[in-house]
Coordinates of C-alpha atoms in Angstrom, one line a residue:
M1 CA -42.6 57.4 -6.8
Q2 CA -42.0 54.5 -9.2
Q3 CA -39.7 55.3 -12.2
R4 CA -38.7 53.1 -15.1
I5 CA -35.1 53.8 -16.2
T6 CA -32.4 52.0 -18.2
L7 CA -28.8 51.8 -17.0
K8 CA -25.6 50.8 -18.9
L9 CA -23.4 49.0 -16.3
L10 CA -20.3 46.9 -16.2
P11 CA -21.0 43.2 -15.5
S12 CA -19.7 43.5 -12.0
E13 CA -21.8 46.6 -11.3
A14 CA -24.9 45.0 -12.6
A15 CA -24.4 42.0 -10.3
T16 CA -24.3 44.2 -7.2
E17 CA -27.7 45.5 -5.9
S18 CA -26.4 48.4 -3.9
I19 CA -24.4 49.7 -7.0
V20 CA -27.5 49.4 -9.2
Q21 CA -29.4 51.5 -6.6
Q22 CA -26.6 54.1 -6.6
Y23 CA -26.8 54.5 -10.3
A24 CA -30.6 54.6 -10.2
A25 CA -30.4 57.5 -7.7
Q26 CA -27.8 59.3 -9.8
T27 CA -30.1 59.0 -12.8
L28 CA -33.1 60.3 -11.0
G29 CA -31.2 63.1 -9.3
L30 CA -31.9 61.7 -5.8
P31 CA -29.9 60.7 -2.8
A32 CA -29.0 57.0 -2.7
A33 CA -31.1 56.6 0.5
A34 CA -34.2 57.6 -1.5
I35 CA -34.2 54.4 -3.5
T36 CA -35.9 51.7 -1.5
G37 CA -35.6 49.0 -4.1
F38 CA -36.1 48.0 -7.7
H39 CA -37.4 45.3 -10.0
V40 CA -35.5 44.3 -13.1
I41 CA -37.7 44.7 -16.1
K42 CA -35.2 43.7 -18.8
R43 CA -31.6 42.5 -18.8
S44 CA -29.4 42.1 -21.9
I45 CA -25.8 42.1 -22.9
D46 CA -24.2 44.6 -25.3
A47 CA -20.9 43.0 -26.4
R48 CA -20.4 45.0 -29.7
G49 CA -17.4 46.9 -28.3
R50 CA -14.2 45.7 -26.6
Q51 CA -15.9 46.1 -23.2
P52 CA -19.1 44.1 -22.7
W53 CA -21.9 46.1 -21.0
I54 CA -25.1 45.0 -19.2
M55 CA -28.1 46.9 -20.3
L56 CA -30.5 46.9 -17.3
T57 CA -34.0 48.3 -17.4
I58 CA -35.5 48.6 -13.9
L59 CA -38.5 49.9 -12.1
A60 CA -37.0 51.9 -9.3
Y61 CA -39.0 52.7 -6.0
A62 CA -38.0 56.2 -4.7
N63 CA -39.3 57.7 -1.4
E64 CA -42.0 55.0 -1.0
P65 CA -42.0 51.5 0.3
F66 CA -40.6 48.9 -2.0
Q67 CA -43.1 46.1 -3.0
E68 CA -42.1 42.6 -4.0
R69 CA -42.8 41.5 -7.6
T70 CA -46.2 39.9 -7.8
V71 CA -46.5 36.8 -10.1
K72 CA -49.8 36.5 -11.7
K73 CA -51.3 33.0 -10.9
L74 CA -53.8 30.8 -12.6
L75 CA -57.5 30.8 -11.4
L76 CA -58.0 27.0 -11.6
Q77 CA -61.3 25.1 -10.9
D78 CA -62.2 21.7 -9.7
V79 CA -63.2 19.9 -12.9
S80 CA -63.4 16.4 -11.4
H81 CA -67.2 16.3 -12.1
A82 CA -67.3 18.7 -15.1
N83 CA -69.9 17.7 -17.8
K84 CA -67.4 18.6 -20.6
Q85 CA -64.2 16.8 -21.2
V86 CA -61.4 17.0 -23.8
I87 CA -58.8 14.4 -24.7
V88 CA -55.3 16.0 -25.0
V89 CA -52.9 13.7 -26.9
G90 CA -49.4 14.5 -25.8
A91 CA -47.9 16.0 -22.7
G92 CA -45.4 18.4 -24.1
P93 CA -45.7 22.2 -23.7
A94 CA -48.7 22.5 -26.0
G95 CA -50.6 19.7 -24.3
L96 CA -49.7 20.8 -20.7
F97 CA -50.8 24.4 -21.3
A98 CA -53.9 23.3 -23.1
A99 CA -54.8 21.2 -20.2
L100 CA -54.3 24.1 -17.7
K101 CA -56.4 26.4 -19.8
L102 CA -59.2 23.8 -20.1
I103 CA -59.2 23.6 -16.3
E104 CA -59.5 27.4 -16.1
E105 CA -62.5 27.2 -18.5
G106 CA -64.2 24.5 -16.3
I107 CA -63.4 21.6 -18.7
K108 CA -61.9 18.3 -17.6
P109 CA -58.7 17.4 -19.5
I110 CA -57.9 13.7 -20.2
L111 CA -54.1 13.9 -21.0
L112 CA -52.8 10.8 -22.7
E113 CA -48.9 10.5 -22.9
R114 CA -47.3 7.7 -24.9
G115 CA -44.2 7.8 -22.8
K116 CA -43.2 7.8 -19.1
D117 CA -43.1 10.4 -16.3
V118 CA -39.9 12.5 -16.0
R119 CA -38.4 10.4 -13.3
S120 CA -38.8 7.1 -15.2
R121 CA -37.6 8.7 -18.4
R122 CA -34.1 9.2 -16.8
R123 CA -33.4 5.5 -16.8
D124 CA -34.2 5.3 -20.5
L125 CA -32.1 8.2 -21.4
A126 CA -29.2 6.6 -19.5
A127 CA -29.6 3.5 -21.4
L128 CA -29.5 5.5 -24.7
N129 CA -26.4 7.5 -23.6
K130 CA -24.4 4.7 -22.1
Q131 CA -25.5 1.5 -23.9
G132 CA -26.8 2.7 -27.2
V133 CA -30.2 1.3 -26.5
V134 CA -33.3 3.4 -27.4
N135 CA -36.8 2.9 -26.1
S136 CA -39.1 4.1 -28.9
E137 CA -41.7 5.3 -26.4
S138 CA -39.5 6.9 -23.8
N139 CA -36.6 9.0 -25.0
Y140 CA -35.5 12.6 -25.4
C141 CA -38.6 13.3 -27.6
F142 CA -41.3 11.1 -26.0
G143 CA -42.5 11.3 -22.3
E144 CA -43.7 13.7 -19.8
G145 CA -42.9 17.3 -20.9
G146 CA -42.2 16.2 -24.4
A147 CA -39.0 17.1 -26.2
G148 CA -38.8 20.3 -24.2
T149 CA -38.1 18.6 -20.9
Y150 CA -34.6 17.4 -21.8
S151 CA -33.9 19.9 -24.5
D152 CA -32.6 22.9 -22.6
G153 CA -35.6 24.9 -21.6
K154 CA -35.0 28.0 -23.9
L155 CA -37.9 30.4 -23.6
Y156 CA -37.1 33.0 -26.2
T157 CA -39.7 33.4 -28.9
R158 CA -40.5 35.9 -31.7
S159 CA -44.1 34.6 -31.7
T160 CA -45.4 37.6 -29.8
K161 CA -48.5 37.9 -32.0
R162 CA -49.6 34.4 -31.2
G163 CA -50.4 34.9 -27.5
D164 CA -49.4 36.4 -24.2
V165 CA -45.7 35.5 -23.7
E166 CA -45.6 37.2 -20.3
R167 CA -48.5 35.0 -19.1
I168 CA -46.6 31.9 -20.2
L169 CA -43.5 32.9 -18.3
N170 CA -45.6 33.8 -15.2
I171 CA -47.1 30.3 -15.2
L172 CA -43.7 28.7 -15.4
V173 CA -42.6 30.9 -12.4
Q174 CA -45.7 29.8 -10.6
F175 CA -44.6 26.2 -11.0
G176 CA -41.1 26.7 -9.9
A177 CA -39.0 28.6 -12.6
Q178 CA -36.8 31.4 -11.3
E179 CA -38.1 34.9 -11.6
K180 CA -35.2 35.9 -13.8
I181 CA -37.0 34.3 -16.9
L182 CA -39.4 37.3 -16.6
Y183 CA -36.8 39.8 -17.6
E184 CA -33.8 38.2 -19.3
A185 CA -33.6 39.0 -23.0
H186 CA -33.1 35.3 -23.8
P187 CA -34.6 33.4 -20.9
H188 CA -33.6 29.9 -20.1
I189 CA -34.5 27.4 -17.4
G190 CA -32.1 24.6 -17.9
T191 CA -32.6 20.9 -18.4
N192 CA -31.8 20.0 -14.8
K193 CA -34.6 22.4 -13.5
L194 CA -37.3 21.6 -16.1
P195 CA -38.3 18.1 -14.8
E196 CA -39.4 19.6 -11.4
I197 CA -41.5 22.2 -13.1
I198 CA -43.2 19.7 -15.4
T199 CA -43.9 17.4 -12.5
A200 CA -45.5 20.4 -10.6
I201 CA -47.8 21.1 -13.6
R202 CA -48.9 17.5 -13.8
E203 CA -49.7 17.4 -10.1
Q204 CA -51.7 20.5 -10.4
I205 CA -53.7 19.1 -13.3
V206 CA -54.4 16.0 -11.3
A207 CA -55.3 17.9 -8.1
C208 CA -57.9 19.9 -10.1
G209 CA -59.6 16.7 -11.3
G210 CA -57.9 16.2 -14.6
D211 CA -56.8 12.7 -15.8
F212 CA -53.1 12.3 -16.6
L213 CA -52.2 8.9 -17.9
F214 CA -48.8 7.6 -19.0
E215 CA -47.9 4.8 -21.5
Q216 CA -51.1 5.4 -23.4
K217 CA -50.0 5.6 -27.0
V218 CA -52.9 6.6 -29.3
T219 CA -53.3 4.1 -32.2
D220 CA -56.7 5.0 -33.5
L221 CA -59.3 7.8 -33.7
I222 CA -63.0 7.2 -33.3
I223 CA -64.8 9.2 -35.9
Q224 CA -68.6 9.3 -36.5
N225 CA -70.2 11.5 -39.1
D226 CA -67.0 13.4 -39.7
T227 CA -66.8 14.2 -36.0
I228 CA -64.2 12.8 -33.6
T229 CA -65.7 11.3 -30.4
G230 CA -62.6 9.6 -28.9
V231 CA -59.5 7.6 -29.3
K232 CA -58.1 4.2 -28.8
T233 CA -54.6 3.3 -27.3
A234 CA -52.1 0.5 -27.7
A235 CA -52.9 -0.5 -24.2
G236 CA -56.4 -1.5 -25.3
N237 CA -58.2 1.4 -23.7
T238 CA -60.9 3.6 -25.3
F239 CA -61.4 7.2 -24.2
N240 CA -64.4 9.3 -25.2
A241 CA -64.7 13.1 -25.1
N242 CA -66.3 16.2 -26.5
A243 CA -63.1 17.1 -28.4
V244 CA -59.6 15.9 -29.1
I245 CA -56.4 18.0 -29.2
I246 CA -53.5 16.4 -31.2
A247 CA -50.4 17.8 -29.6
T248 CA -48.0 14.9 -30.2
G249 CA -44.8 16.9 -31.2
H250 CA -42.6 16.8 -34.3
S251 CA -41.4 13.3 -34.0
A252 CA -44.7 11.4 -33.7
R253 CA -44.4 9.8 -37.2
D254 CA -47.0 7.2 -36.3
I255 CA -49.6 9.9 -35.8
F256 CA -48.9 11.4 -39.2
E257 CA -49.2 7.9 -40.7
L258 CA -52.4 7.2 -38.8
L259 CA -54.0 10.4 -40.1
H260 CA -52.8 9.7 -43.7
N261 CA -54.1 6.1 -43.6
K262 CA -57.5 7.3 -42.4
N263 CA -57.6 9.7 -45.3
I264 CA -57.6 12.7 -42.9
L265 CA -56.0 15.7 -44.6
I266 CA -52.3 16.5 -43.8
E267 CA -49.7 18.5 -45.7
A268 CA -46.0 18.3 -46.4
K269 CA -44.2 21.4 -45.1
P270 CA -40.7 22.8 -45.3
F271 CA -38.3 22.2 -42.4
A272 CA -34.5 22.4 -41.9
L273 CA -31.7 19.8 -41.6
G274 CA -28.0 19.8 -41.0
V275 CA -25.5 19.1 -38.2
R276 CA -24.7 20.1 -34.6
V277 CA -21.5 22.0 -34.2
E278 CA -19.5 22.0 -31.0
H279 CA -16.7 24.4 -30.1
P280 CA -14.8 24.7 -26.8
Q281 CA -16.8 27.4 -24.9
S282 CA -13.6 29.4 -24.5
I283 CA -13.4 30.0 -28.3
I284 CA -17.0 31.4 -28.4
D285 CA -16.3 33.5 -25.3
S286 CA -13.2 34.9 -27.0
I287 CA -15.0 35.8 -30.1
Q288 CA -18.0 37.4 -28.5
Y289 CA -16.4 39.1 -25.5
H290 CA -13.1 40.0 -27.2
C291 CA -10.9 38.2 -24.6
P292 CA -7.9 35.9 -25.2
V293 CA -8.9 32.2 -25.8
N294 CA -6.6 31.1 -23.0
K295 CA -8.0 33.7 -20.5
Q296 CA -11.2 33.1 -18.5
R297 CA -14.1 35.4 -19.4
D298 CA -15.3 38.0 -16.9
E299 CA -16.8 36.0 -14.0
F300 CA -19.9 38.2 -14.1
L301 CA -20.6 37.3 -17.7
P302 CA -22.5 34.2 -18.8
P303 CA -21.0 31.8 -21.3
A304 CA -21.4 33.5 -24.7
S305 CA -23.8 32.4 -27.3
Y306 CA -24.3 33.4 -31.0
S307 CA -26.8 33.6 -33.7
L308 CA -25.8 33.1 -37.4
V309 CA -27.6 33.2 -40.7
Q310 CA -26.3 33.2 -44.3
Q311 CA -27.9 32.9 -47.7
V312 CA -26.2 30.3 -49.9
N313 CA -27.5 29.9 -53.5
E314 CA -30.9 31.3 -52.4
R315 CA -31.1 28.9 -49.6
G316 CA -31.0 29.9 -45.9
V317 CA -28.4 28.4 -43.6
F318 CA -28.8 29.3 -39.9
S319 CA -28.0 28.4 -36.3
F320 CA -30.6 26.7 -34.3
C321 CA -31.0 26.0 -30.6
M322 CA -27.6 27.3 -29.6
C323 CA -26.5 25.9 -26.2
P324 CA -23.7 27.7 -24.4
G325 CA -22.0 25.6 -21.8
G326 CA -24.0 22.7 -23.2
I327 CA -24.1 19.0 -24.2
I328 CA -25.0 17.2 -27.4
A329 CA -27.6 14.6 -26.8
P330 CA -28.9 11.6 -28.8
A331 CA -32.5 12.5 -29.7
S332 CA -33.4 9.4 -31.8
T333 CA -36.8 7.8 -31.4
S334 CA -36.1 4.6 -33.2
D335 CA -33.3 2.1 -33.6
G336 CA -31.4 2.6 -36.8
E337 CA -32.0 6.3 -37.0
L338 CA -29.5 8.8 -35.7
V339 CA -30.6 12.2 -34.5
V340 CA -28.7 14.8 -32.3
N341 CA -29.9 17.8 -30.4
G342 CA -28.4 20.0 -27.7
W343 CA -29.1 21.2 -24.2
S344 CA -27.7 23.2 -21.3
P345 CA -28.0 22.9 -17.6
S346 CA -29.2 26.0 -15.7
K347 CA -25.7 27.2 -14.9
R348 CA -24.5 26.5 -18.4
N349 CA -21.2 25.4 -17.0
N350 CA -20.0 22.7 -19.3
P351 CA -16.8 23.4 -21.3
Y352 CA -18.4 23.2 -24.7
A353 CA -20.7 25.3 -26.8
N354 CA -23.0 23.7 -29.4
S355 CA -25.6 24.7 -31.9
G356 CA -27.5 23.2 -34.7
I357 CA -26.4 24.6 -38.0
V358 CA -29.1 23.7 -40.5
T359 CA -30.2 24.6 -44.0
S360 CA -33.8 25.1 -45.2
I361 CA -35.4 22.1 -46.9
E362 CA -38.1 23.2 -49.3
L363 CA -41.0 21.2 -50.8
K364 CA -39.2 20.9 -54.2
D365 CA -36.4 19.1 -52.4
F366 CA -38.5 16.1 -51.4
I367 CA -41.9 16.3 -52.8
H368 CA -41.2 13.3 -55.2
F369 CA -39.0 11.4 -52.7
Q370 CA -39.5 7.7 -53.1
K371 CA -40.8 8.4 -56.7
K372 CA -44.3 9.5 -55.6
Q373 CA -45.8 12.6 -54.3
S374 CA -47.1 12.2 -50.7
P375 CA -47.7 14.5 -47.7
L376 CA -45.3 12.2 -45.9
S377 CA -42.5 12.7 -48.4
G378 CA -40.6 15.2 -46.2
M379 CA -40.8 12.8 -43.3
Y380 CA -39.4 9.9 -45.3
F381 CA -36.7 12.2 -46.7
Q382 CA -35.7 13.2 -43.1
Q383 CA -35.8 9.5 -42.0
A384 CA -33.6 8.4 -44.8
V385 CA -30.8 10.9 -43.8
E386 CA -31.1 9.8 -40.2
R387 CA -30.7 6.2 -41.3
R388 CA -27.7 7.0 -43.3
S389 CA -26.2 8.8 -40.3
F390 CA -26.7 5.7 -38.1
E391 CA -25.1 3.5 -40.7
Y392 CA -22.0 5.8 -41.0
G393 CA -21.8 5.9 -37.2
G394 CA -21.5 2.2 -37.0
G395 CA -24.3 1.4 -34.6
K396 CA -25.2 2.0 -30.9
F397 CA -25.9 5.7 -31.8
V398 CA -22.2 6.4 -32.2
A399 CA -22.4 9.5 -34.4
P400 CA -20.5 10.3 -37.5
A401 CA -18.4 13.4 -37.1
Q402 CA -15.8 15.6 -38.8
R403 CA -13.7 18.6 -37.9
M404 CA -15.1 21.9 -39.4
A405 CA -12.3 22.7 -41.9
D406 CA -12.0 19.1 -42.9
F407 CA -15.7 19.1 -43.7
T408 CA -15.4 22.0 -46.1
Q409 CA -12.5 20.2 -47.8
K410 CA -14.3 16.8 -48.0
K411 CA -11.5 15.3 -45.9
T412 CA -12.2 12.6 -43.3
S413 CA -10.7 13.7 -40.1
S414 CA -7.7 11.6 -39.0
S415 CA -8.7 12.4 -35.4
L416 CA -11.5 14.1 -33.6
P417 CA -11.5 16.5 -30.6
N418 CA -13.1 15.7 -27.3
C419 CA -16.9 15.9 -27.6
S420 CA -19.8 16.1 -25.1
Y421 CA -21.8 13.6 -27.0
L422 CA -21.9 10.5 -24.6
P423 CA -22.6 7.7 -27.1
G424 CA -19.4 8.7 -28.8
I425 CA -18.3 10.0 -32.2
T426 CA -16.4 8.5 -35.1
P427 CA -14.6 10.1 -38.1
A428 CA -16.8 9.9 -41.3
P429 CA -17.2 11.9 -44.5
L430 CA -20.3 13.9 -43.8
N431 CA -20.6 14.8 -47.5
E432 CA -21.7 11.2 -48.0
V433 CA -24.1 11.3 -45.0
L434 CA -25.9 14.5 -46.0
P435 CA -27.8 15.1 -49.2
P436 CA -25.5 16.9 -51.7
F437 CA -27.4 20.3 -51.7
V438 CA -27.4 20.2 -47.8
Y439 CA -23.7 19.6 -47.7
S440 CA -22.8 22.3 -50.3
S441 CA -25.0 24.8 -48.4
L442 CA -23.2 24.1 -45.1
Q443 CA -19.8 24.0 -46.8
Q444 CA -20.1 27.6 -48.0
A445 CA -21.9 28.8 -44.9
F446 CA -19.2 27.7 -42.5
I447 CA -16.5 29.7 -44.5
E448 CA -18.8 32.7 -44.4
F449 CA -19.5 32.3 -40.7
G450 CA -15.8 32.4 -40.1
K451 CA -15.7 35.9 -41.7
K452 CA -18.5 37.1 -39.5
M453 CA -17.0 35.6 -36.3
R454 CA -13.2 35.5 -36.5
G455 CA -12.1 32.2 -35.0
Y456 CA -15.4 30.4 -35.5
F457 CA -14.1 28.5 -38.6
T458 CA -11.6 26.2 -37.0
N459 CA -10.7 22.5 -36.9
E460 CA -11.0 22.7 -33.1
A461 CA -14.8 22.7 -33.9
V462 CA -16.4 19.3 -34.5
L463 CA -19.6 18.6 -36.6
V464 CA -21.9 15.9 -35.5
A465 CA -24.7 14.4 -37.7
T466 CA -27.6 14.6 -37.9
E467 CA -29.6 17.7 -36.7
S468 CA -32.9 16.9 -38.4
R469 CA -35.8 17.4 -36.0
T470 CA -35.7 21.2 -36.1
S471 CA -39.5 21.3 -36.8
S472 CA -42.2 19.0 -38.2
P473 CA -41.9 18.0 -41.9
V474 CA -45.8 17.6 -41.8
R475 CA -48.6 20.1 -41.1
I476 CA -52.0 19.1 -39.9
P477 CA -54.2 21.8 -41.4
R478 CA -56.8 23.8 -39.3
D479 CA -59.1 26.7 -39.7
N480 CA -57.3 30.0 -38.9
E481 CA -60.1 31.2 -36.6
T482 CA -61.4 28.1 -34.9
T483 CA -58.2 26.1 -35.0
Q484 CA -60.4 23.0 -35.8
H485 CA -59.4 20.6 -38.6
P486 CA -61.2 21.5 -41.8
Q487 CA -62.3 17.9 -42.4
I488 CA -63.0 16.4 -39.0
K489 CA -65.1 18.3 -36.5
M490 CA -63.8 18.7 -32.9
L491 CA -60.3 17.6 -33.9
F492 CA -57.8 20.3 -33.0
P493 CA -54.2 20.1 -34.3
C494 CA -51.9 21.9 -31.9
G495 CA -48.3 22.8 -31.2
E496 CA -45.0 22.0 -32.9
G497 CA -46.0 18.6 -34.3
A498 CA -48.9 20.0 -36.1
G499 CA -46.8 22.8 -37.6
Y500 CA -48.0 25.7 -35.6
A501 CA -45.1 26.3 -33.1
G502 CA -41.4 26.3 -32.8
G503 CA -40.4 25.9 -29.1
I504 CA -41.6 25.8 -25.5
V505 CA -43.3 29.2 -25.4
S506 CA -44.9 29.3 -28.8
A507 CA -46.2 25.7 -28.2
A508 CA -47.6 26.7 -24.8
M509 CA -49.4 29.7 -26.3
D510 CA -50.8 27.6 -29.1
G511 CA -52.1 25.1 -26.6
E512 CA -53.8 27.9 -24.7
R513 CA -55.3 29.3 -27.9
V514 CA -56.7 25.9 -29.0
A515 CA -58.2 25.3 -25.5
E516 CA -59.9 28.7 -25.6
N517 CA -61.4 28.0 -29.0
I518 CA -62.7 24.5 -27.8
S519 CA -64.3 26.3 -24.7
L520 CA -66.1 28.7 -26.9
M521 CA -67.3 25.9 -29.3
L522 CA -68.5 23.7 -26.5
E523 CA -70.2 26.6 -24.8
S524 CA -72.3 27.4 -27.9
N525 CA -73.1 23.7 -28.5
F526 CA -74.3 23.0 -25.0

């Protein structure tokens, strides 16, 4: 017999397999020896009361042999001699999963990545962190795996209607992710684990006959009779194919400018902008798990996280990409522009907790930026704030920062707490860095957040500017059914940069959807 049951357990109990089996037996009214094993279906934490509980949904095997969990695997083909091929521009989650789906469909992907492989990227990230030198083609945003590779590996998504979340998670397990991502309420891989997984996906694409080329920045599109037939790169190469997928991520401003200059339709879209907030992890643990700040949390509980949202003057302010036990990283893609992001290693064992706290930026906020209406207005608005942040930081990607209470009082902090941001932070009046409406929204929201989470509003927390790459400020339009651009045939905008995803899983699902549509169109055309 296989029975699905839900158990409410103490953290120490949930961590011990034999105890879980005992509770399963009691729930089913069976002797303990009858339970031969179990699979975890879902695991979450209920910390609403003084005592945190683990909510564990399991599939228990009783009076029959236990069977190990089976992970569904891709059925890939050899496409080295396929008569159909598709160019995939960008090797982030959308591009990688589009390439895998194309291979499943018997189509050869030609994957062009402007940056370097994950191993080579590390040297450029080190130069950015330690020397304040950014490589505009190899950084936290550009390179193999895209922004997701060195941005934590969070896999939680609400985009369940866009595709098969379980399938995406199974594919990641196939390429090396731990099985726990299949059942955790908020699955997470960790920045230290993601590079190996990304490398394994690339090696599989190449083994199946796909092309995977680095340092091939696309600089032009080849269009004939309103149909795209190929691309040109800065290296002087020309690539031709039956279709082109644009999966370049939210920071590829040159692609937006290329499309605009070629009179290919793009649209301005809302996004969000603010700061990254860092607390000592012990403060967040204390708030969420109801334990003293100076006392270690239960060893069987993970570092606590949080999710916050507040309406301020009809504008949303919310937490974004919360990283327990994490690090603030410089996510700039150009010199003179300061962008920060956050990530956590798989163990989430750093002493700080950080999160983006951002406010919505609507079209009315920037549509006439630079005194003219343009689909790139939001991008230029975003860029202007990043440049102001760099200026107030003083160079070398040192970030302007302020203690939280000081921020709300427009008081430049006389000193700053220790911070995980490696290039360093310097005291600055962030009300002069951020646009006035962004500052006022955050100012009120932090006070309200302190009422929701007692202890959150504190000068022990530091605000670091600027968290500005939450999503793309530009959308590349496409048909709702075919996902093809409405103006250029066989051009397929895809993923976060095109405005159709918001994280690793949703981008991966979008990549698969686009690849499936291309397969259907090519099949009908051949």
